[in-house]
XYZ file of C-alpha atoms in Angstrom:
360
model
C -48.686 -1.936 -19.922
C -45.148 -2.365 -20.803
C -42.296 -0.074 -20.112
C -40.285 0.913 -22.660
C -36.401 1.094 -21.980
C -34.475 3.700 -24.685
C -31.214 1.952 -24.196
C -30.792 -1.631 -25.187
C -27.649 -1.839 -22.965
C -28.207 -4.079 -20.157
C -28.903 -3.146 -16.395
C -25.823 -3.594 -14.192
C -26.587 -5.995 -11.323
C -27.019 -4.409 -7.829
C -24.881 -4.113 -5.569
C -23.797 -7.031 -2.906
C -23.409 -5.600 0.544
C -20.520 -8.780 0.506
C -18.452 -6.829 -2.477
C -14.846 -7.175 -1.564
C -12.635 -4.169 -0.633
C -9.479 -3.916 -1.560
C -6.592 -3.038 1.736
C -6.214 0.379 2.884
C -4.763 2.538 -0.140
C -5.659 0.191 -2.499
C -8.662 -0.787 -5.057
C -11.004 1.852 -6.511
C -10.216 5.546 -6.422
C -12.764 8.254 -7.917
C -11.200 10.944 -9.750
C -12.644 14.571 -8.622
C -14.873 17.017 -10.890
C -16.936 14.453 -12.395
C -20.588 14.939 -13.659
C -23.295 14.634 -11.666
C -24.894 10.681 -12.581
C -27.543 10.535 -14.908
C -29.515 7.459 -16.949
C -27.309 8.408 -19.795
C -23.834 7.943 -18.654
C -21.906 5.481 -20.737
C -24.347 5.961 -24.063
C -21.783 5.818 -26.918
C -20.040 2.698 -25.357
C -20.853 -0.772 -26.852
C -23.191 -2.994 -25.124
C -20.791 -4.795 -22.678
C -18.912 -1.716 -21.958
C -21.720 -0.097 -21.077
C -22.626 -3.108 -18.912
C -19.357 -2.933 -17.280
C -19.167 0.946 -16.763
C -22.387 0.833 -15.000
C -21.356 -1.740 -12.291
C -17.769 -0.592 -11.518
C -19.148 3.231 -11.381
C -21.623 2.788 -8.847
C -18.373 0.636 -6.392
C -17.802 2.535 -3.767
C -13.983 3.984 -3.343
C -11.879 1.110 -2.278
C -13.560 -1.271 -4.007
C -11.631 -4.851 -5.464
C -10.752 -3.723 -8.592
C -8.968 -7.021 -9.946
C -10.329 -8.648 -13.452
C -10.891 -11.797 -11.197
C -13.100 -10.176 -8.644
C -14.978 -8.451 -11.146
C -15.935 -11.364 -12.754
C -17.460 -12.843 -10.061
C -19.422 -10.091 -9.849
C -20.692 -10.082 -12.993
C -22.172 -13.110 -14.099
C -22.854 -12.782 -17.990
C -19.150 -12.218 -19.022
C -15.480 -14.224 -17.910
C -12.344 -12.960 -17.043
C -11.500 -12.442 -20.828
C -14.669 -10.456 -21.436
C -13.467 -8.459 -18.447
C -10.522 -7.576 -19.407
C -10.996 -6.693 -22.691
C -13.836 -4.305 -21.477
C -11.291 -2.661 -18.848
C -8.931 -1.499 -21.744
C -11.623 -0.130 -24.063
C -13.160 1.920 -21.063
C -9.742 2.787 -20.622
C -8.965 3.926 -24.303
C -12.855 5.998 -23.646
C -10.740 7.535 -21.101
C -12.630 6.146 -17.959
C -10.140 3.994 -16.125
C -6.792 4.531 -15.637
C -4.513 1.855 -13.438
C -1.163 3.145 -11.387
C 1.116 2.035 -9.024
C 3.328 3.895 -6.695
C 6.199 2.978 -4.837
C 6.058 4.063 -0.789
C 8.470 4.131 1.871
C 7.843 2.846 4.969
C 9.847 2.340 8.463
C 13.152 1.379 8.123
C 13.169 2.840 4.228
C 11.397 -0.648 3.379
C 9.897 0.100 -0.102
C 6.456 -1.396 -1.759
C 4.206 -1.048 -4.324
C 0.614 0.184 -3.851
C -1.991 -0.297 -6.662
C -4.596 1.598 -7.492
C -7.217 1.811 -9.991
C -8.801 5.721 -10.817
C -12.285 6.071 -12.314
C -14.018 8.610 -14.248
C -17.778 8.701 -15.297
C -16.832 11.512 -17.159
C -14.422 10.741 -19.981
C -11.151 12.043 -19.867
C -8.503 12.549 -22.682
C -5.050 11.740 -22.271
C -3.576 15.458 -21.084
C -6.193 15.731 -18.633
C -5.227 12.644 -16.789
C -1.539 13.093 -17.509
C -2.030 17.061 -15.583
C -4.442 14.891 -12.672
C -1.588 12.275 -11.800
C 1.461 14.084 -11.873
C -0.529 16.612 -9.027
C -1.666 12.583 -7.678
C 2.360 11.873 -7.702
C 2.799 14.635 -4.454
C -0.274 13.729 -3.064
C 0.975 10.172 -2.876
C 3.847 11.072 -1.978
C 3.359 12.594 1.050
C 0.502 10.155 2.629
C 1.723 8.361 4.995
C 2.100 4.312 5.121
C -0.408 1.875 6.359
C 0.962 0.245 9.138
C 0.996 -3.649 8.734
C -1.401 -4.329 11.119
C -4.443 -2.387 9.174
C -3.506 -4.056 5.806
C -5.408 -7.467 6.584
C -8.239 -5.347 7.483
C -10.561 -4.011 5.283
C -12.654 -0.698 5.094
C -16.478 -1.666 5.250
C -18.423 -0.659 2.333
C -20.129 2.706 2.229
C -23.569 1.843 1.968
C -22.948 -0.420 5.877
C -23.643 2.029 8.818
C -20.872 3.547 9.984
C -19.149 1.720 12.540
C -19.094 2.862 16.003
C -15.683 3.726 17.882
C -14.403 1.955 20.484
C -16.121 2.394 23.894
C -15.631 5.500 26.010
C -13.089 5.316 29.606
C -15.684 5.507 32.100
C -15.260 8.949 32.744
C -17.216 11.565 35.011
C -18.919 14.459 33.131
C -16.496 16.765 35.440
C -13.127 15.086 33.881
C -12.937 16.649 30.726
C -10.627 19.919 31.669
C -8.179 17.156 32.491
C -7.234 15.713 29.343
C -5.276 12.280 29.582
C -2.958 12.508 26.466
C -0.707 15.598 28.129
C 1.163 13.170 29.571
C 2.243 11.516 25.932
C 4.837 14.149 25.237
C 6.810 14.188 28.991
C 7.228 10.736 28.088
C 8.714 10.818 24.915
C 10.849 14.282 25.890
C 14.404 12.578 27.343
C 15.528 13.157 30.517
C 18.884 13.198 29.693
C 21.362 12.695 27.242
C 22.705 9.063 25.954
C 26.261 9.592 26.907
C 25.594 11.228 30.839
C 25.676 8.998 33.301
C 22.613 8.656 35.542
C 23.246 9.634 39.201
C 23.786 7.208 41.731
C 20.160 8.065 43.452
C 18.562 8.613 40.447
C 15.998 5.637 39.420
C 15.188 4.727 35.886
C 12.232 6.166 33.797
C 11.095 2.822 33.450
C 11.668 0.669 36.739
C 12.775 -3.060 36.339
C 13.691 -5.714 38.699
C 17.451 -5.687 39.902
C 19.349 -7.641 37.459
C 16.559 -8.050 34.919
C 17.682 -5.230 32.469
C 19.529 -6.466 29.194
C 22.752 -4.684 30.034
C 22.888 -6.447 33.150
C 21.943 -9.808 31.825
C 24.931 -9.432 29.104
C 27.377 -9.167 31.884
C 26.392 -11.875 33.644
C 26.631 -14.139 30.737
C 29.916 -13.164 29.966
C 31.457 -15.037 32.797
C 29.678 -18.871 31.682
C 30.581 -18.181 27.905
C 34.391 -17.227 29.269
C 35.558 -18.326 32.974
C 38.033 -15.329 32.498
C 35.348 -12.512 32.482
C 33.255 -14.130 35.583
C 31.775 -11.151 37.358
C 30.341 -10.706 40.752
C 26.488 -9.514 41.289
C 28.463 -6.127 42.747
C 30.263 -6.093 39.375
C 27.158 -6.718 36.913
C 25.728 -3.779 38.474
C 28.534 -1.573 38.666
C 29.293 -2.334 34.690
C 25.123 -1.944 33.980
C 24.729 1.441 33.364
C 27.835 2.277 30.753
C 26.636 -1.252 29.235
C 23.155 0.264 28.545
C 25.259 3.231 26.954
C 25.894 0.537 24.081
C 22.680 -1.052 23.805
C 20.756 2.921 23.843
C 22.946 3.968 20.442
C 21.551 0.800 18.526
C 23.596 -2.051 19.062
C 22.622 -5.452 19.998
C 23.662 -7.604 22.713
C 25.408 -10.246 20.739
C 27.146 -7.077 19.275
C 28.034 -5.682 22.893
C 29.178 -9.387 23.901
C 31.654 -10.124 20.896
C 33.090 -6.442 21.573
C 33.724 -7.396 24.868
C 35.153 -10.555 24.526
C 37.624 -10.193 21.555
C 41.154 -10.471 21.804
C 41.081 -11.425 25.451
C 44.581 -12.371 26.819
C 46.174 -15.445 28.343
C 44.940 -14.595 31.829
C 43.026 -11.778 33.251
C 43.782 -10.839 36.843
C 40.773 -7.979 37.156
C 37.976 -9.095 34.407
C 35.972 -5.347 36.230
C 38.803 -3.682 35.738
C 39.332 -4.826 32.078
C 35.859 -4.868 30.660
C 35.261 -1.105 32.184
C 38.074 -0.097 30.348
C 36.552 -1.415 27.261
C 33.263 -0.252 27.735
C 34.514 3.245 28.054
C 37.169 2.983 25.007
C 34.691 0.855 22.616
C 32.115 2.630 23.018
C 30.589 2.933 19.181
C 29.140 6.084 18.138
C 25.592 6.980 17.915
C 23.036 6.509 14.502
C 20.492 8.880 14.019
C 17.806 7.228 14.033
C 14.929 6.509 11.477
C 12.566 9.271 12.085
C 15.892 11.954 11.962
C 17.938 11.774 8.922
C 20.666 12.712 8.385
C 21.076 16.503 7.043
C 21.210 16.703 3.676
C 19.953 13.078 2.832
C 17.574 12.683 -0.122
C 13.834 12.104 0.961
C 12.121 9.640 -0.864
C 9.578 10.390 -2.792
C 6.585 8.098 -4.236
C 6.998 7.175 -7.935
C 4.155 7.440 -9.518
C 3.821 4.528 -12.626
C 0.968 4.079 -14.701
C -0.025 0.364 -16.077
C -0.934 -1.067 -18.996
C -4.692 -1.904 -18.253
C -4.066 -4.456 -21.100
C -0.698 -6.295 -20.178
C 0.272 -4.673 -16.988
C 3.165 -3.057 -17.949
C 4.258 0.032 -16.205
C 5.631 3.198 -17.578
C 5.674 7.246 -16.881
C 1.732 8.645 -17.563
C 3.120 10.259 -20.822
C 4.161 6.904 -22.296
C 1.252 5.360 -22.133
C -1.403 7.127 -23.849
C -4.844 5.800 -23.297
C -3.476 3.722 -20.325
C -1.806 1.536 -22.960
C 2.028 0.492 -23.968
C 2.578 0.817 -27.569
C 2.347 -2.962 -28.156
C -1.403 -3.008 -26.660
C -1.761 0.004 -28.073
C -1.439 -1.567 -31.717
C -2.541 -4.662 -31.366
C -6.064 -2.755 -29.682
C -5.962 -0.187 -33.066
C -5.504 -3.423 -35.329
C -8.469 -5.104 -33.819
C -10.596 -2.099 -33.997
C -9.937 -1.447 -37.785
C -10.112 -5.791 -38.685
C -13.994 -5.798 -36.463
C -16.423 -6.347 -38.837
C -18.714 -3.996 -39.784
C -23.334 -4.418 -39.183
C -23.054 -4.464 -42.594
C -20.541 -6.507 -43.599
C -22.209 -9.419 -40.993
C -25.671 -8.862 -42.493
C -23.570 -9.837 -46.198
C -22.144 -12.824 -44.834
C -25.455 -14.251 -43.301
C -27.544 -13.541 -46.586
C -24.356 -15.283 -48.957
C -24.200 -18.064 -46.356
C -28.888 -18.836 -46.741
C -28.144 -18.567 -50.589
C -25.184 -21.076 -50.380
C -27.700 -23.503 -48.027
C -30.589 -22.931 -50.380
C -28.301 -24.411 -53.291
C -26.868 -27.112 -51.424
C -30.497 -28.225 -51.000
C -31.518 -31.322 -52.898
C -34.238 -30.614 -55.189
C-alpha cells in the first residue's frame, strides 16, 4: 500500500555527522521563543524554499552557514539556487545575517559573522526589538582567543566529549584546592618603582646574569667600547634597568636611551649610565586590562547584511534583511514571475502554433 505524502515539497536530506561548523561565535545562531517543530513548518513557502528551510532548520547552532557550504549539502540546487532561496526565506522573515565588530587584546578590532534563524516567521519590528537587545549581549561576550578559532565545536548530535584527564589525586585531597595559589601569584609584591632589598630574591628565580636587564648592560660595552662594564657593574645597574623594562619598554628602547648623546670620552661609564637610569627613567602605561579613567569602552556594533548582496547597514535600514537596491530588484521580480495561469496560456498557444506548422 502506498503512503500518501500531503505536501509535495521535497524531504530535506539528513543530516551528515561530517557537516561543517563554523569557528567559535560564528555560523548558525537560533533565535529564542520559537514554535515547537511540527510536519507543517515552512507550508506557504514555494517548493525550494521549503526544501531549503527544512535542511538549514534542523543544523545545529554553529553550523557553516555560507551559500557555498550549503550547496554542497544540498545536492538538487547550485550556489545560485541557494542564494536566491536565502533572501526569500529572509523576506518570510526566517533568516536574518549580522555582523559585529569585537575588541580584543590590545584594542585589535574584527568582524564576527553570524547568521540568526527562525522557524517561526518574524516581521521586521520583531527582529529589529531582538537585535538591538543582541547588540549588548554581543557586546559584552568576551573574545575567542586565537588559539580556539582553528578549532571547531563538534556537532550536537556527536557524544559529548570528555574533559581532559583528572591529576591523579587521592580521594582525601579535595579540602585542598590547587587554584588558591593563582591569586598570590598575580597579587605584586611590591611596587614598580621600590627597589628590591639587597637579600631579597626574585619572585621568579633566574640564573645570574641571564635576566634581560642584565643582558642589556652587558651588550652595551661591545656595541660602544666607552660603556664597557664589569660583571660587578652589570649587576649593580640590573635592578633599576629592570625598572625600565617592568613599565613597558623594550630593550632596544632601554639601549638607544642609554647610549644617546654620549661624549668624547667617558672616565666612569657606572657612574654615567646610573645617572641616566635614574634621570630617564620613562613613566609608567597603564596597562591593557586598566584603562585609563574616563576612556570610552568599546562597544560591539551590531550591522545587519544584505542576505542578497552583502551589504551592511543599521537593522532599521534594511527591512526584510535587504538594502533598498535588493530590495527592488527582489519586488520587481516578484511582480514580472509569471503566473500558473499565464504558463498554462503559453504552452496551449505554443501546441496550436506546432499543430499549424505541421505539413498536411
Amino acid at each position: 500500500m502506498a503512503t500518501q505524502h500531503p505536501s509535495s515539497a521535497l524531504h530535506a536530506p539528513a543530516l551528515s555527522a561530517a557537516y561543517p561548523m563554523a569557528k567559535p561565535g560564528y555560523g548558525k545562531r537560533s533565535a529564542p521563543e520559537q514554535q515547537a517543530r511540527t510536519r507543517h513548518d515552512f507550508a506557504l513557502l514555494p517548493t525550494r524554499e521549503r526544501y531549503v528551510a527544512g535542511f538549514v532548520d534542523h543544523l545545529p547552532d554553529g553550523a557553516a552557514m555560507s551559500v557555498k557550504t550549503l550547496a554542497k549539502q544540498l545536492p538538487l540546487y547550485g550556489q545560485q539556487a541557494i542564494s536566491t532561496a536565502l533572501t526569500a526565506l529572509s523576506v518570510a522573515g526566517h533568516l536574518r545575517r549580522v555582523r559585529c565588530a569585537v575588541v580584543g587584546a590590545g584594542d585589535e578590532t574584527r568582524w564576527v559573522f553570524r547568521t540568526f534563524w527562525s522557524r517561526t516567521a518574524r516581521d521586521n519590528e520583531w527582529w529589529n526589538t531582538y537585535l538591538a537587545t543582541e547588540k549588548g549581549t554581543l557586546a559584552a561576550a568576551p573574545v575567542p582567543e586565537a588559539s580556539t578559532l582553528d578549532t571547531a565545536p563538534p556537532p550536537s548530535w556527536a557524544p559529548a566529549a570528555e574533559g581532559p584527564p583528572p591529576a591523579p589525586e587521592g580521594p582525601d585531597t579535595e579540602q585542598a584546592p590547587e587554584p588558591a595559589a593563582v591569586p598570590q601569584q598575580r597579587t605584586p609584591a611590591r611596587a614598580p618603582d621600590t627597589e628590591p632589598a639587597p637579600g631579597t630574591a626574585p619572585a621568579t628565580p633566574q640564573a645570574p646574569g641571564t635576566s634581560p636587564a642584565y643582558l642589556a648592560l652587558a651588550r652595551l660595552g661591545r656595541d660602544d667600547h666607552r660603556l664597557t662594564l664589569s660583571a660587578d657593574d652589570c649587576a649593580a645597574l640590573e635592578p633599576q634597568a629592570a625598572q625600565w623594562l617592568a613599565r613597558g619598554v623594550s630593550v632596544d628602547y632601554l639601549t638607544s636611551a642609554l647610549t644617546a648623546g654620549l661624549p668624547a670620552q667617558v672616565d666612569s661609564p657606572v657612574g654615567l649610565l646610573r645617572r641616566r637610569l635614574t634621570d630617564k627613567i620613562p613613566p609608567r602605561l597603564p596597562t591593557a586590562g586598566s584603562p585609563s579613567p574616563g576612556a570610552p569602552t568599546p562597544a560591539g556594533h551590531l550591522l545587519v547584511e544584505c542576505t542578497d548582496c552583502g551589504r551592511p547597514g543599521p537593522p532599521q535600514a534594511l527591512p526584510d534583511g535587504l538594502c533598498r537596491p535588493c530590495r527592488t530588484a527582489h519586488a520587481g521580480a516578484a511582480e514580472d514571475s509569471p503566473r500558473p495561469v499565464d504558463i498554462a496560456d503559453v504552452k496551449a498557444h505554443m501546441n496550436n502554433l506546432r499543430d499549424l506548422l505541421k505539413p498536411v
